[in-house]
Short mmCIF file of C-alpha atoms in Angstrom, two decimals:
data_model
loop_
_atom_site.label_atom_id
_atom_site.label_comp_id
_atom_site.label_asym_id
_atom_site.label_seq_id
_atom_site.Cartn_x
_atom_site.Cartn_y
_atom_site.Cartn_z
CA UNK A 1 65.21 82.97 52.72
CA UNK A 2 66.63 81.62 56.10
CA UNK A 3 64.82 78.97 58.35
CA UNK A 4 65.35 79.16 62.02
CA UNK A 5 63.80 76.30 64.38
CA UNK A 6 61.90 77.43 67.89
CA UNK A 7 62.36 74.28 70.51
CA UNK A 8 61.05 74.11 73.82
CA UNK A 9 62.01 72.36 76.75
CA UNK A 10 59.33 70.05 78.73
CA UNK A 11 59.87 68.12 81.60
CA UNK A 12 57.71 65.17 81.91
CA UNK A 13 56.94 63.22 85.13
CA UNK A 14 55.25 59.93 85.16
CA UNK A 15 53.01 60.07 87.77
CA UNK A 16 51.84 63.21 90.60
CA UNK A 17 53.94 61.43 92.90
CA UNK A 18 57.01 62.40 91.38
CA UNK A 19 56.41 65.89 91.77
CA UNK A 20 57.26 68.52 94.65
CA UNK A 21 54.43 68.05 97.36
CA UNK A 22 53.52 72.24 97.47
CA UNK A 23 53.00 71.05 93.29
CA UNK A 24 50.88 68.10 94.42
CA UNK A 25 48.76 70.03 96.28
CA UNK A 26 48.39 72.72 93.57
CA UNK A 27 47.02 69.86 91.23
CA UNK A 28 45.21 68.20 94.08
CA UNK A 29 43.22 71.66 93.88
CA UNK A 30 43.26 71.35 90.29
CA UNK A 31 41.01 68.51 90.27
CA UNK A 32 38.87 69.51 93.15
CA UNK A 33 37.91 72.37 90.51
CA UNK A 34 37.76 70.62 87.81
CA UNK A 35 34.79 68.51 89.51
CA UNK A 36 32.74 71.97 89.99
CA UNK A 37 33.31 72.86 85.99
CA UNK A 38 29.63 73.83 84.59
CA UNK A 39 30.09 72.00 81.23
CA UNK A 40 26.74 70.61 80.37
CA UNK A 41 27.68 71.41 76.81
CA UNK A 42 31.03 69.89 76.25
CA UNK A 43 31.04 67.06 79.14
CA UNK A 44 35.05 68.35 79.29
CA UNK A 45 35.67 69.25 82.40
CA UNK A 46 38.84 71.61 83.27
CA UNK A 47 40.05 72.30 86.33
CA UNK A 48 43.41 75.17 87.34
CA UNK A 49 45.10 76.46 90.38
CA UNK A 50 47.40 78.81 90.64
CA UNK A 51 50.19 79.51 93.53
CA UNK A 52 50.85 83.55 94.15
CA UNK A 53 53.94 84.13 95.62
CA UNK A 54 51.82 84.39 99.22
CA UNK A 55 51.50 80.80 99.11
CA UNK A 56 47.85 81.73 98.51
CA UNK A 57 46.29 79.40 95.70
CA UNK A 58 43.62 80.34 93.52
CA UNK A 59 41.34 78.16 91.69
CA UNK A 60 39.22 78.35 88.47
CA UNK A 61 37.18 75.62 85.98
CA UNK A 62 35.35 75.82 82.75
CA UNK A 63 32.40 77.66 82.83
CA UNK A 64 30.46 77.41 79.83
CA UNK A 65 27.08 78.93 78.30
CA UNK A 66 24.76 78.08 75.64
CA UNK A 67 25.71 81.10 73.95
CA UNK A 68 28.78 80.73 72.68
CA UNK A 69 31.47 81.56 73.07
CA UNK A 70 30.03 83.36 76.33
CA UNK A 71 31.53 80.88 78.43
CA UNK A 72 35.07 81.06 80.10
CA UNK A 73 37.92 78.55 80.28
CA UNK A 74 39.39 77.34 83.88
CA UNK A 75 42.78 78.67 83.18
CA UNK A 76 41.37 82.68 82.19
CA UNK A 77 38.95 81.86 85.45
CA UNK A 78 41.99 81.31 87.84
CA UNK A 79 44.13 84.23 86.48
CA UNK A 80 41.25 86.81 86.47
CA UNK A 81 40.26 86.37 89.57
CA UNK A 82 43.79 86.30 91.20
CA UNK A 83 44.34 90.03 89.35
CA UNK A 84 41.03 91.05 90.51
CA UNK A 85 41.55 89.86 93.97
CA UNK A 86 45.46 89.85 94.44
CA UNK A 87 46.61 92.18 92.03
CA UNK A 88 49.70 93.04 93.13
CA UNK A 89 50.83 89.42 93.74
CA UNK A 90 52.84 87.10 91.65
CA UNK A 91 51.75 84.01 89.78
CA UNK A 92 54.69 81.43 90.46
CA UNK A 93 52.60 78.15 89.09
CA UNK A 94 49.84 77.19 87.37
CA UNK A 95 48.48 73.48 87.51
CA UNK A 96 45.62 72.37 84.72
CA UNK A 97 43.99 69.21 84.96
CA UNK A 98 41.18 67.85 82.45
CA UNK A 99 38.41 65.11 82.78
CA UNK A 100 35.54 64.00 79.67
CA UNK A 101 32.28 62.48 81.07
CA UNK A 102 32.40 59.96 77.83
CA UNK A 103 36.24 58.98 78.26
CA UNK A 104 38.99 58.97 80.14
CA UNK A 105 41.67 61.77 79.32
CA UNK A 106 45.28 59.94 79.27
CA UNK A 107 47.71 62.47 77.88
CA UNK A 108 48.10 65.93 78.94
CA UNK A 109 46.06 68.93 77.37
CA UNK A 110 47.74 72.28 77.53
CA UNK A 111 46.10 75.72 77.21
CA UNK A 112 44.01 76.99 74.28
CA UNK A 113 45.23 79.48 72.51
CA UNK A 114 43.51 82.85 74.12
CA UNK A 115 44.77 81.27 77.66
CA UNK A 116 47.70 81.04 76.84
CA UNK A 117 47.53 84.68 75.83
CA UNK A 118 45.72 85.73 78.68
CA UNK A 119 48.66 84.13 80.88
CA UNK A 120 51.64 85.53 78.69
CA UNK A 121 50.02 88.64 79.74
CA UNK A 122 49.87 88.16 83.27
CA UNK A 123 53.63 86.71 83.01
CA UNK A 124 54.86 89.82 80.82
CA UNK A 125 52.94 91.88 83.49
CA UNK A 126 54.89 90.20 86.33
CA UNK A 127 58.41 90.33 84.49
CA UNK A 128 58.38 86.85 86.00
CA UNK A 129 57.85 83.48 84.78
CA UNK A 130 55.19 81.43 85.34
CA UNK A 131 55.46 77.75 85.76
CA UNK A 132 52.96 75.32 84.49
CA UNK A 133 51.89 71.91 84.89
CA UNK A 134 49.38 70.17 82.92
CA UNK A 135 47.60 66.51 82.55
CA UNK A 136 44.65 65.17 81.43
CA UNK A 137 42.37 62.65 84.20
CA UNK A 138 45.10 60.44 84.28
CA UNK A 139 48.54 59.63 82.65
CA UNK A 140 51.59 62.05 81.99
CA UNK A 141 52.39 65.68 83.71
CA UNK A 142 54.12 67.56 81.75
CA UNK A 143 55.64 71.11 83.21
CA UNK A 144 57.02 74.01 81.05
CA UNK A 145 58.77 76.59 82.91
CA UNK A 146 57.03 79.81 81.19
CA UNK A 147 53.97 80.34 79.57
CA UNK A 148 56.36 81.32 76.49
CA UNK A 149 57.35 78.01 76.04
CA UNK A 150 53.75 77.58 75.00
CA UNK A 151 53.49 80.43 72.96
CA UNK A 152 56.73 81.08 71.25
CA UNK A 153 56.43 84.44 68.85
CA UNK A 154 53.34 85.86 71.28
CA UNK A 155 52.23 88.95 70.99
CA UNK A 156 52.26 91.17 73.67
CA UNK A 157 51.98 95.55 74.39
CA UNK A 158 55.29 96.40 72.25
CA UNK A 159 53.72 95.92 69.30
CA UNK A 160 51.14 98.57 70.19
#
């Protein structure tokens, strides 16, 4: 038996300010859609924008259902409709932003686990990177520089 360690590298900025202002702006728009979120299930609101290489940004929230798990998360919004309405654009960034109705989110929540598949999909699909930034209502930003970061062994169409 061997082990072998996976590592990822994070950068981690203090406050919005201290990011690029075209990254501001992606989270400002992050937040704006996190406020239209239907979650009257959860009270977790989750907000994403994404920047295509246009410049164009694309937003998405949580929509949920009393059916579960008929609902959708913000992140698989954003993405799907950028390939449905820009599909042959690029995805540079991604910016996620969270807020609960009963507290107030201080550390940053990354993807689940199918968005993060969903966007290794889109990235593989691209042959290019895609950067993301995530928070929760307040606090720490933390950016990875590929959605593999966040989902190191993924699985993707080779192993079809």
């Amino acid at each position: 038996m061997k082990k072998q360690k996976i590592e990822i590298q994070l950068e981690v900025f203090e406050t919005v300010s201290e990011l690029p202002k075209n990254i501001q702006e992606l989270i400002n728009k992050a937040q704006q859609a996190r406020e239209n979120a239907y979650a009257p299930y959860s009270r977790f609101k989750v907000g994403a924008a994404l920047r295509l290489s246009s410049g164009k940004i694309v937003m998405g929230n949580n929509q949920e259902n009393a059916a579960f798990p008929s609902g959708l998360c913000a992140e698989r919004v954003a993405v799907f409709s950028a390939g449905a309405n820009f599909p042959n654009e690029t995805i540079t960034a991604l910016a996620i932003t969270v807020r609960a109705e009963s507290h107030e989110v201080a550390e940053a929540i990354a993807p689940c686990g199918a968005c993060r598949q969903s966007l290794a999909e889109y990235e593989q699909k691209q042959k290019s990177p895609i950067t993301i930034y995530f928070m929760g209502e307040t606090g720490e930003i933390i950016k990875v520089a590929s959605v593999m970061d966040l989902l190191p062994l993924g699985f993707d169409a080779k192993y079809l």
